[in-house]
XYZ file of C-alpha atoms in Angstrom:
682
model
C 0.000 0.000 0.000
C 1.408 3.353 -1.022
C 2.264 5.662 1.841
C 0.570 8.571 0.074
C -2.815 6.936 0.582
C -2.766 7.595 4.322
C -2.859 11.407 4.156
C -5.521 11.175 1.412
C -7.678 8.896 3.564
C -7.109 11.170 6.536
C -8.159 14.259 4.584
C -11.141 12.413 3.129
C -12.211 11.360 6.632
C -12.030 14.928 7.866
C -14.039 16.252 4.908
C -16.726 13.556 5.180
C -17.050 14.152 8.906
C -16.869 17.935 8.632
C -19.857 18.381 10.952
C -17.655 16.938 13.687
C -14.226 18.146 12.620
C -15.012 21.735 11.679
C -16.219 22.706 15.192
C -13.310 20.768 16.698
C -10.765 22.608 14.551
C -12.443 25.888 15.497
C -12.123 24.875 19.156
C -8.408 24.196 18.720
C -7.906 27.504 16.910
C -9.876 29.375 19.574
C -7.845 27.916 22.438
C -4.549 28.658 20.687
C -5.706 32.182 19.834
C -6.799 32.996 23.401
C -3.608 31.590 24.904
C -1.416 33.544 22.491
C -3.317 36.782 23.145
C -2.966 36.468 26.918
C 0.707 35.576 26.555
C 1.216 38.461 24.120
C -0.324 40.889 26.608
C 1.930 39.659 29.413
C 4.943 40.548 27.220
C 3.517 43.894 26.146
C 6.036 46.721 26.671
C 3.142 48.906 27.811
C 2.880 46.843 31.014
C 6.553 47.390 31.797
C 6.226 51.110 31.071
C 3.411 51.532 33.610
C 4.572 53.347 36.724
C 2.102 51.459 38.898
C -0.041 48.418 38.387
C 2.140 46.773 35.745
C 3.352 44.003 38.070
C -0.188 43.321 39.324
C -1.497 43.109 35.782
C 1.332 40.823 34.726
C 0.527 38.483 37.619
C -3.173 38.438 36.625
C -2.311 37.633 33.011
C 0.070 34.870 34.124
C -2.802 33.331 36.053
C -4.923 33.574 32.898
C -2.283 31.746 30.846
C -2.214 28.898 33.329
C -6.019 28.608 33.490
C -6.401 28.589 29.692
C -3.614 26.005 29.226
C -5.071 23.605 31.794
C -8.622 24.110 30.564
C -7.581 23.645 26.925
C -6.000 20.305 27.816
C -9.117 19.055 29.612
C -11.598 20.451 27.097
C -9.819 19.194 23.975
C -9.464 15.748 25.529
C -13.208 15.807 26.215
C -14.238 16.881 22.703
C -11.683 14.623 21.026
C -13.458 11.603 22.513
C -16.587 12.498 20.504
C -14.575 12.457 17.274
C -12.951 9.089 17.889
C -16.161 7.476 19.063
C -17.967 8.645 15.926
C -15.148 7.246 13.706
C -15.161 3.771 15.304
C -17.501 2.298 12.680
C -15.410 3.656 9.800
C -12.180 2.327 11.314
C -13.865 -1.005 11.944
C -14.870 -1.180 8.271
C -11.268 -0.476 7.225
C -10.159 -3.304 9.479
C -12.666 -5.771 8.058
C -11.581 -4.848 4.513
C -8.013 -5.885 5.333
C -6.396 -2.785 6.830
C -4.543 -3.654 10.019
C -4.466 -1.468 13.116
C -1.002 -0.209 12.233
C -2.392 1.286 9.012
C -5.409 2.706 10.844
C -3.009 4.299 13.317
C -1.245 5.990 10.415
C -4.556 7.478 9.269
C -5.254 8.732 12.789
C -1.734 10.149 12.971
C -2.206 12.047 9.709
C -5.622 13.333 10.823
C -4.055 14.554 14.046
C -1.262 16.277 12.137
C -3.750 18.001 9.813
C -6.000 19.119 12.673
C -2.990 20.254 14.736
C -1.621 22.221 11.782
C -4.954 23.971 11.231
C -5.289 24.598 14.961
C -1.793 25.983 15.469
C -1.441 27.977 12.246
C -5.014 29.269 12.281
C -4.983 29.979 16.004
C -1.629 31.764 15.859
C -2.769 33.761 12.844
C -5.992 34.847 14.521
C -4.082 35.539 17.722
C -1.656 37.837 15.928
C -4.497 39.576 14.071
C -6.599 40.190 17.176
C -3.738 40.725 19.659
C -3.587 44.482 19.098
C -7.356 44.769 19.420
C -7.150 42.863 22.706
C -4.331 45.152 23.868
C -6.422 48.240 23.096
C -9.345 46.677 24.967
C -7.138 45.983 27.976
C -5.689 49.511 27.951
C -9.200 50.924 27.774
C -10.255 48.756 30.736
C -7.327 49.923 32.885
C -7.498 53.528 31.628
C -3.999 53.216 30.232
C -2.326 55.320 27.549
C -3.167 54.119 24.036
C -0.182 53.068 21.946
C -0.508 51.910 18.331
C 2.816 50.116 18.074
C 2.370 46.584 16.701
C 4.691 43.867 17.945
C 4.872 40.081 17.631
C 6.874 38.790 20.617
C 8.946 35.742 19.709
C 8.555 34.478 23.283
C 4.763 34.401 22.960
C 4.922 32.450 19.682
C 7.492 29.977 21.002
C 5.688 29.373 24.286
C 2.322 28.905 22.554
C 3.779 26.420 20.058
C 5.432 24.427 22.853
C 2.351 24.258 25.105
C -0.122 23.328 22.375
C 2.385 21.089 20.625
C 2.468 19.018 23.807
C -1.343 19.084 24.087
C -1.837 17.902 20.484
C 0.789 15.202 20.980
C -1.087 13.899 24.025
C -4.355 13.974 22.072
C -2.765 11.923 19.282
C -1.436 9.333 21.726
C -4.869 9.104 23.354
C -6.626 8.604 20.003
C -4.166 5.899 18.932
C -4.543 4.087 22.230
C -8.349 4.242 22.075
C -8.508 2.616 18.653
C -5.743 0.055 19.149
C -7.316 -1.379 22.306
C -10.664 -2.071 20.562
C -11.446 -5.280 18.712
C -12.521 -5.040 15.046
C -16.064 -6.210 15.790
C -16.398 -3.634 18.561
C -15.287 -0.896 16.183
C -17.725 -1.977 13.510
C -20.699 -2.277 15.868
C -19.826 0.616 18.188
C -22.939 2.606 17.343
C -25.137 -0.372 18.131
C -23.729 -0.783 21.620
C -26.153 0.899 23.929
C -26.061 1.121 27.642
C -28.083 -1.248 29.735
C -31.126 0.315 31.353
C -29.532 2.058 34.349
C -30.916 1.799 37.814
C -31.640 4.936 39.778
C -28.794 5.066 42.281
C -30.569 6.708 45.169
C -27.508 6.440 47.416
C -25.449 8.674 45.122
C -28.412 10.973 44.539
C -28.969 11.437 48.285
C -25.218 11.851 48.811
C -25.204 14.567 46.152
C -28.078 16.375 47.866
C -26.276 16.189 51.224
C -22.956 17.474 49.844
C -24.709 20.256 47.950
C -26.689 21.186 51.063
C -23.493 21.412 53.129
C -21.844 23.559 50.449
C -24.872 25.859 50.317
C -24.908 26.073 54.108
C -21.241 27.084 54.141
C -21.925 29.756 51.544
C -24.832 31.375 53.406
C -23.597 30.905 56.984
C -20.085 32.339 56.720
C -19.987 35.635 58.567
C -16.614 37.171 57.812
C -14.744 37.883 54.546
C -11.615 36.205 55.895
C -13.467 32.944 56.516
C -15.155 33.256 53.112
C -11.745 33.475 51.466
C -10.414 30.384 53.270
C -13.483 28.211 52.611
C -14.303 29.372 49.084
C -12.385 26.614 47.299
C -13.703 23.989 49.706
C -17.263 25.009 48.828
C -16.414 25.048 45.101
C -15.056 21.486 45.177
C -18.106 20.292 47.115
C -20.460 21.914 44.595
C -18.610 20.294 41.662
C -18.769 16.829 43.262
C -22.429 17.248 44.200
C -23.327 18.481 40.718
C -21.839 15.410 39.048
C -23.508 13.068 41.525
C -26.891 14.710 41.060
C -26.763 14.856 37.281
C -25.434 11.321 36.859
C -27.689 9.700 39.463
C -30.471 12.202 39.918
C -31.113 12.496 36.176
C -31.630 8.733 35.965
C -34.070 8.964 38.834
C -35.863 11.830 37.072
C -36.281 9.773 33.891
C -37.605 6.847 35.908
C -40.138 9.123 37.576
C -41.219 10.548 34.210
C -41.647 7.031 32.817
C -43.938 6.143 35.694
C -46.068 9.216 35.005
C -48.365 7.725 32.353
C -50.023 11.033 31.458
C -46.631 12.567 30.688
C -44.711 9.589 29.285
C -47.261 8.175 26.865
C -47.329 11.181 24.584
C -45.643 11.426 21.191
C -43.481 14.399 22.145
C -42.251 12.728 25.346
C -42.158 8.988 24.715
C -39.168 8.800 22.364
C -37.065 11.458 24.087
C -37.459 10.034 27.604
C -37.035 6.384 26.550
C -33.843 7.190 24.629
C -32.374 9.384 27.338
C -32.798 6.794 30.047
C -30.457 4.385 28.199
C -27.546 6.795 28.095
C -28.189 8.936 31.135
C -24.950 8.058 32.893
C -22.927 9.571 30.034
C -25.621 12.186 29.475
C -25.493 13.241 33.115
C -21.717 13.718 33.050
C -22.033 16.005 30.025
C -24.837 18.002 31.595
C -22.849 18.339 34.820
C -19.851 19.653 32.853
C -22.084 22.197 31.128
C -23.548 23.238 34.485
C -20.097 23.732 36.032
C -18.956 25.807 33.040
C -22.104 27.940 33.227
C -21.590 28.518 36.948
C -17.936 29.445 36.408
C -18.895 31.988 33.764
C -21.634 33.540 35.909
C -19.531 33.807 39.070
C -16.474 35.053 37.217
C -18.126 37.694 35.052
C -20.436 38.992 37.806
C -17.630 39.327 40.372
C -15.042 40.834 38.002
C -17.628 43.249 36.540
C -18.687 44.276 40.058
C -15.086 45.044 40.953
C -14.529 47.017 37.776
C -17.668 49.127 37.957
C -17.179 49.579 41.696
C -13.636 50.962 41.415
C -14.635 54.420 42.601
C -16.347 52.948 45.675
C -13.274 50.856 46.446
C -10.980 53.860 46.012
C -13.040 56.018 48.344
C -13.177 53.221 50.927
C -9.385 53.001 50.844
C -8.905 56.775 50.765
C -11.463 58.652 52.900
C -9.668 61.774 51.668
C -7.784 62.453 48.430
C -4.503 62.459 50.352
C -3.993 60.898 53.755
C -1.079 60.036 55.989
C -1.159 58.012 59.195
C 1.851 58.588 61.435
C 2.658 55.704 63.771
C 3.772 57.103 67.094
C 5.336 55.142 69.934
C 3.021 54.899 72.933
C -0.028 56.760 74.203
C 2.015 59.659 75.581
C 2.989 60.668 72.063
C -0.658 61.171 71.071
C -0.747 64.442 73.005
C -1.219 67.711 71.092
C 2.229 68.908 72.107
C 3.948 65.839 70.669
C 2.040 66.124 67.388
C 2.812 69.790 66.792
C 5.959 68.946 64.800
C 3.888 66.893 62.364
C 1.425 69.722 61.771
C 4.299 72.157 61.295
C 5.887 69.871 58.658
C 2.603 69.771 56.749
C 2.143 73.549 56.846
C 5.619 74.130 55.420
C 4.839 71.889 52.437
C 1.483 73.565 51.803
C 3.084 76.999 51.946
C 5.832 76.023 49.494
C 3.187 74.881 46.976
C 0.850 77.799 47.732
C -1.792 75.186 48.400
C -4.750 75.243 50.780
C -6.132 71.797 51.697
C -9.912 71.269 51.700
C -12.095 69.125 53.989
C -9.214 68.575 56.392
C -9.755 65.678 58.773
C -7.347 64.901 61.579
C -7.682 62.642 64.572
C -5.782 60.203 66.743
C -6.615 56.556 67.198
C -5.283 53.306 68.640
C -5.673 49.791 67.256
C -5.081 46.228 68.434
C -6.076 42.729 67.320
C -7.891 40.408 69.689
C -9.773 37.142 70.023
C -13.364 37.703 71.164
C -14.849 35.208 73.614
C -18.118 36.372 75.148
C -17.515 39.842 76.577
C -13.769 39.259 76.922
C -11.112 39.996 74.343
C -7.829 38.110 74.529
C -5.286 40.481 73.090
C -2.043 38.896 74.265
C 0.368 37.718 71.581
C -0.044 33.958 72.069
C -3.866 34.055 72.073
C -4.027 35.960 68.800
C -1.469 33.732 67.060
C -3.105 30.526 68.291
C -6.458 31.641 66.890
C -5.199 31.700 63.306
C -6.039 28.428 61.611
C -8.632 27.571 64.272
C -11.491 30.038 64.083
C -11.205 33.172 61.994
C -14.717 34.262 62.921
C -13.679 35.249 66.449
C -10.747 37.487 65.509
C -11.448 41.227 65.634
C -9.550 44.425 65.091
C -10.376 46.988 67.774
C -10.074 50.699 67.000
C -10.253 53.343 69.730
C -10.930 57.054 69.274
C -11.328 59.577 72.105
C -14.728 61.212 72.489
C -13.158 64.638 71.879
C -11.698 63.565 68.514
C -14.936 61.817 67.579
C -17.098 64.852 68.376
C -14.776 67.178 66.457
C -14.699 65.001 63.305
C -18.309 63.829 63.312
C -19.902 67.054 64.596
C -21.503 65.428 67.654
C -21.550 66.311 71.364
C -21.304 62.983 73.181
C -20.000 62.844 76.733
C -18.635 59.735 78.413
C -17.829 58.899 81.998
C -14.752 56.952 82.983
C -15.011 53.327 81.849
C -17.803 53.976 79.313
C -17.627 53.514 75.556
C -19.748 53.892 72.435
C -19.659 51.041 69.918
C -19.796 50.778 66.140
C -19.289 47.448 64.352
C -17.814 46.900 60.903
C -18.578 43.599 59.111
C -19.603 41.924 62.372
C -21.977 42.182 65.357
C -21.433 42.548 69.107
C -24.400 42.251 71.467
C -22.694 42.385 74.887
C -23.024 45.429 77.144
C -19.430 45.286 78.344
C -15.958 44.527 77.042
C -12.869 43.573 79.012
C -9.359 43.231 77.690
C -6.154 42.775 79.682
C -7.471 44.798 82.626
C -9.122 47.442 80.451
C -12.812 47.330 81.430
C -15.354 49.135 79.263
C -19.119 49.456 79.666
C -20.949 49.819 76.327
C -23.080 52.876 77.033
C -24.598 52.907 73.535
C -23.944 52.526 69.837
C -23.228 54.981 67.032
C -24.534 54.481 63.508
C -21.540 56.149 61.903
C -17.883 56.147 62.755
C -14.830 57.971 61.522
C -13.843 56.388 58.206
C -10.498 54.848 59.077
C -8.915 53.739 55.801
C -7.058 50.750 57.195
C -10.254 49.438 58.836
C -11.975 49.420 55.446
C -9.109 47.543 53.828
C -8.566 45.140 56.729
C -9.941 41.648 56.083
C -10.628 41.163 59.789
C -13.994 42.481 61.137
C -13.682 45.485 63.426
C -15.084 46.826 66.677
C -14.875 50.642 66.652
C -15.016 52.205 70.109
C -15.353 55.779 71.295
C -13.660 56.100 74.706
C -13.371 58.988 77.231
C -9.619 59.469 76.631
C -6.547 57.560 75.573
C -5.419 57.006 79.176
C -8.240 54.432 79.307
C -5.998 52.180 77.218
C -3.006 52.224 79.601
C -3.427 48.521 80.580
C -2.915 47.551 76.928
C 0.482 49.207 76.591
C 2.157 46.275 78.323
C 1.172 43.820 75.581
C 4.074 42.993 73.254
C 4.593 40.576 70.355
C 7.314 37.944 69.922
C 9.830 40.654 68.945
C 9.061 42.830 71.942
C 7.097 45.411 69.928
C 3.926 46.901 71.362
C 0.755 45.240 70.116
C -1.252 48.428 70.680
C -0.504 50.714 67.746
C -1.077 54.437 68.219
C -1.524 56.680 65.201
C -2.190 60.213 64.106
C -4.213 60.660 60.921
C -4.218 63.715 58.681
C -6.273 63.681 55.495
C -7.576 66.297 53.081
C -9.072 66.845 49.638
C -7.840 69.140 46.910
C -9.634 71.296 44.388
C -10.502 69.827 41.002
C -8.310 72.438 39.337
C -5.229 70.801 40.872
C -3.714 68.258 38.502
C -2.975 64.707 39.609
C 0.729 65.288 38.972
C 0.796 68.312 41.295
C -1.174 66.421 43.957
C 1.359 63.587 43.823
C 4.217 66.095 44.196
C 2.554 67.617 47.265
C 2.102 64.153 48.774
C 5.724 63.186 48.102
C 7.021 66.463 49.558
C 4.797 65.917 52.575
C 6.256 62.489 53.300
C 9.803 63.758 52.661
C 9.232 66.578 55.110
C 8.102 64.121 57.759
C 11.233 62.047 57.275
C 13.564 65.056 57.271
C 12.143 67.051 60.144
C 10.509 64.564 62.435
C 10.849 60.838 62.002
C 14.626 60.770 61.531
C 15.113 62.545 64.843
C 12.897 60.417 67.058
C 12.975 56.642 67.374
C 9.753 54.709 67.083
C 8.011 56.867 64.476
C 6.975 55.804 60.995
C 4.247 56.708 58.580
C 1.942 55.158 56.005
C -0.579 56.696 53.697
C -1.410 57.325 50.124
C -2.522 59.680 47.436
C -5.599 58.638 45.500
C -4.195 60.102 42.285
C -1.030 58.009 42.694
C -2.851 54.776 43.568
C -5.630 55.141 41.001
C -3.496 53.619 38.258
C -2.780 50.542 40.374
C -6.496 50.107 41.184
C -7.502 50.350 37.540
C -4.705 47.983 36.512
C -5.775 45.387 39.075
C -9.560 45.637 38.754
C -9.496 46.378 35.022
C -7.117 43.469 34.478
C -9.393 41.133 36.434
C -12.410 42.323 34.444
C -10.575 41.843 31.141
C -9.401 38.378 32.178
C -12.925 37.564 33.337
C -14.274 38.492 29.902
C -11.614 36.436 28.104
C -12.129 33.347 30.267
C -15.901 33.724 30.049
C -15.656 33.707 26.248
C -13.491 30.572 26.440
C -15.884 28.805 28.827
C -19.017 29.827 26.889
C -17.418 28.586 23.685
C -16.488 25.338 25.444
C -20.016 24.894 26.780
C -21.409 25.519 23.287
C -19.080 22.894 21.804
C -20.012 20.329 24.461
C -23.679 20.993 23.805
C -23.128 20.746 20.047
C -21.242 17.448 20.204
C -23.750 16.134 22.680
C -26.611 16.914 20.314
C -24.750 15.556 17.267
C -23.678 12.277 18.884
C -27.107 11.685 20.383
C -28.722 12.644 17.090
C -26.897 9.833 15.294
C -27.800 7.429 18.103
C -31.490 8.427 17.931
C -31.674 8.533 14.132
C -32.754 4.906 13.791
C -35.320 5.228 16.570
C -36.957 8.250 14.995
C -36.828 6.575 11.573
C -38.863 3.690 12.977
C -41.288 6.109 14.631
C -41.744 7.969 11.318
C -42.613 4.684 9.598
C -45.401 4.097 12.110
C -46.865 7.565 11.643
C -44.690 10.089 13.517
C -44.545 13.368 11.562
C -41.725 15.894 11.390
C -43.853 18.185 13.546
C -44.039 15.431 16.164
C -40.249 15.050 15.945
C -39.778 18.772 16.629
C -42.115 18.561 19.612
C -40.192 15.563 20.936
C -36.900 17.415 20.545
C -38.326 20.451 22.346
C -39.542 18.153 25.117
C -36.057 16.710 25.476
C -34.511 20.175 25.624
C -36.988 21.468 28.184
C -36.832 18.306 30.290
C -33.085 17.905 30.597
C -31.029 20.404 28.635
C -32.134 23.490 30.551
C -31.364 21.780 33.852
C -27.699 22.984 33.736
C -28.842 26.606 33.423
C -31.353 26.216 36.265
C -28.761 24.575 38.511
C -26.167 27.199 37.541
C -28.611 29.912 38.610
C -29.220 28.030 41.867
C -25.468 27.707 42.478
C -25.026 31.406 41.745
C -27.805 32.387 44.135
C -26.378 30.405 47.039
C -22.817 31.450 46.194
C -23.771 35.125 46.201
C -23.309 35.677 49.985
C -19.884 34.043 49.765
C -18.874 36.046 46.701
C -20.178 39.260 48.272
C -18.040 38.750 51.367
C -14.990 38.076 49.210
C -15.627 41.236 47.203
C -15.485 43.178 50.459
C -11.855 42.094 50.753
C -11.298 44.362 47.725
C -13.014 47.286 49.527
C -16.212 46.920 47.504
C -19.210 47.680 49.739
C -21.844 48.678 47.178
C -24.332 45.810 47.586
C -27.027 47.134 45.188
C -24.412 47.431 42.417
C -23.286 43.823 42.913
C -26.883 42.539 42.968
C -27.832 44.309 39.732
C -24.676 43.168 37.939
C -25.205 39.557 39.075
C -28.843 39.524 37.955
C -27.908 41.171 34.650
C -25.128 38.626 34.054
C -27.556 35.738 34.559
C -30.171 37.240 32.223
C -27.663 37.951 29.436
C -26.057 34.537 29.816
C -29.489 32.895 29.791
C -30.216 34.518 26.430
C -26.916 33.248 24.988
C -27.618 29.805 26.408
C -31.065 29.691 24.791
C -29.604 30.738 21.428
C -26.933 28.035 21.647
C -29.510 25.362 22.337
C -31.778 26.610 19.590
C -28.921 26.306 17.082
C -27.795 22.874 18.279
C -31.376 21.585 18.427
C -31.623 22.340 14.701
C -28.525 20.229 14.061
C -30.071 17.422 16.122
C -33.342 17.693 14.202
C -31.605 17.637 10.798
C -29.970 14.327 11.748
C -32.905 12.479 13.294
C -35.291 13.711 10.593
C -33.125 12.007 7.986
C -31.127 14.934 6.669
C -27.948 14.543 8.629
C -25.399 12.446 6.917
C -21.849 12.933 8.090
């Protein structure tokens, strides 16, 4: 046999089975294109030219490369199995006609080479074409400077070829192994091998319900963002396991129940669809579960990343109560006195005078902070208690912030008075119902609560929930000064905050210069001369670029991955419909001979879609609804506290995705109908 016949047979097989191969080649090209684009962006010189945010964005894009590479491997393995399974009969015929498995392997090898070539060359070409468009989209998302330079990084091309070369090699090995392990008769009669009528495995179904219930309970019962972050992946894994159990076992049980319902089952539009589904529901359930997981991933990812992006201004204001703020860490309560802080004020005034600048909405106050483990009305604030709590119960850890009643009244415009030992309470991301609080000999009686508290920037960014307390004076905290950490440093931090806004006419560049001069003046005139002083703070204009790079990068990556996952879900649905269409073709042909019309076939297909195929979307919506409290708490770690915004974006994401999902199923249902109605010959 001439060697040239193998590539011709391979090409002929691809052309004859174009309904299967064309979407598969598109899938390969799409994965290669997306991977190249993300890799191209990570090498973009514009990222390295960014003053701030470039490193964060590069890290986000690196995560995207890893996710796409792993997902491409799993997805292409999944879709490749449909191709090989559909070709079994053809390969079996070759074998019966005298072609040995070695020759069949050569055909498979040539098909793999052709598909890989189309996937790599087409994907790289599309990636190069659309890379600049993606770069402009990313720069627009992060509010970066537009640059029209066009580059093709050699590193991106090389890395993409290596990664997908390995993936296509593994796919080829898998295909060869699948065919070589089958007997000729099995290959020839593969389409006639159905599954035995499955039994409804109630044990697995109940187990799936229990696991899903526990995961849902975790999602809705978690109280703090820190705990939400630690348990998020645990809940995700539980939901994935439960989804597969329910779809693989619960779907069988559903079909059995529908068969027992005589009024439903013995109708033309239901009889064929239900009876055929029940014979392949184990495989059917796994596919539906995969679609459900992909749908859930898209919904969670796009809703959370979009919420972060459109909530950037809220997050910025939470981090920066004023346009420019500086917190000076002073050593001990004695240094919170007005006399000790006069040098700081003087340093600020010199900077303002040199820039001929008058700050607006000035806010200054003193405060103290300490971490503690809450147990009843007692707070354990010693070093060992706080360290031991980590890894045991995050829900009981609190940050405590103390502000004197004089500072509180001056900033908030109130006129509270407190007696010795009394305090007013405000809680942030937690609750506290006790009427007293004791901590290392510091006894406080909760005389009342305040609805608003001074907006302390670090409290908003802190992942730990906070108790904010107004106290008579800072001498109340003297018993806490003796607490030290493992290095002998005081656990009670004492700080002086100075924040202000500037007029809109002041440019961001000038504001950044004022902020830098302000911090330099502190170092030159104050901090260098006295041990134990340091400062922290920020300028919103300087940090804005980093925020947009981080949140905009996450939003861009969320869009890219959502496109990949939606495309993958569409391909799984398509192959599912195609493969099941060929399996059901003979059944519907028999039903047409006994009087079933094409209209009846369409009704049966619609029944099948409504009965089973929309279950992944319904379950994805259910997963999203129960995951929302968990996602919301995690978003608060990014200083996003605009709940109505997150709700509207989440609802909108589900509605838009639902429309896309319906369109995908409408298109694939047509392909299914064309096959079972007699018009689908591969």
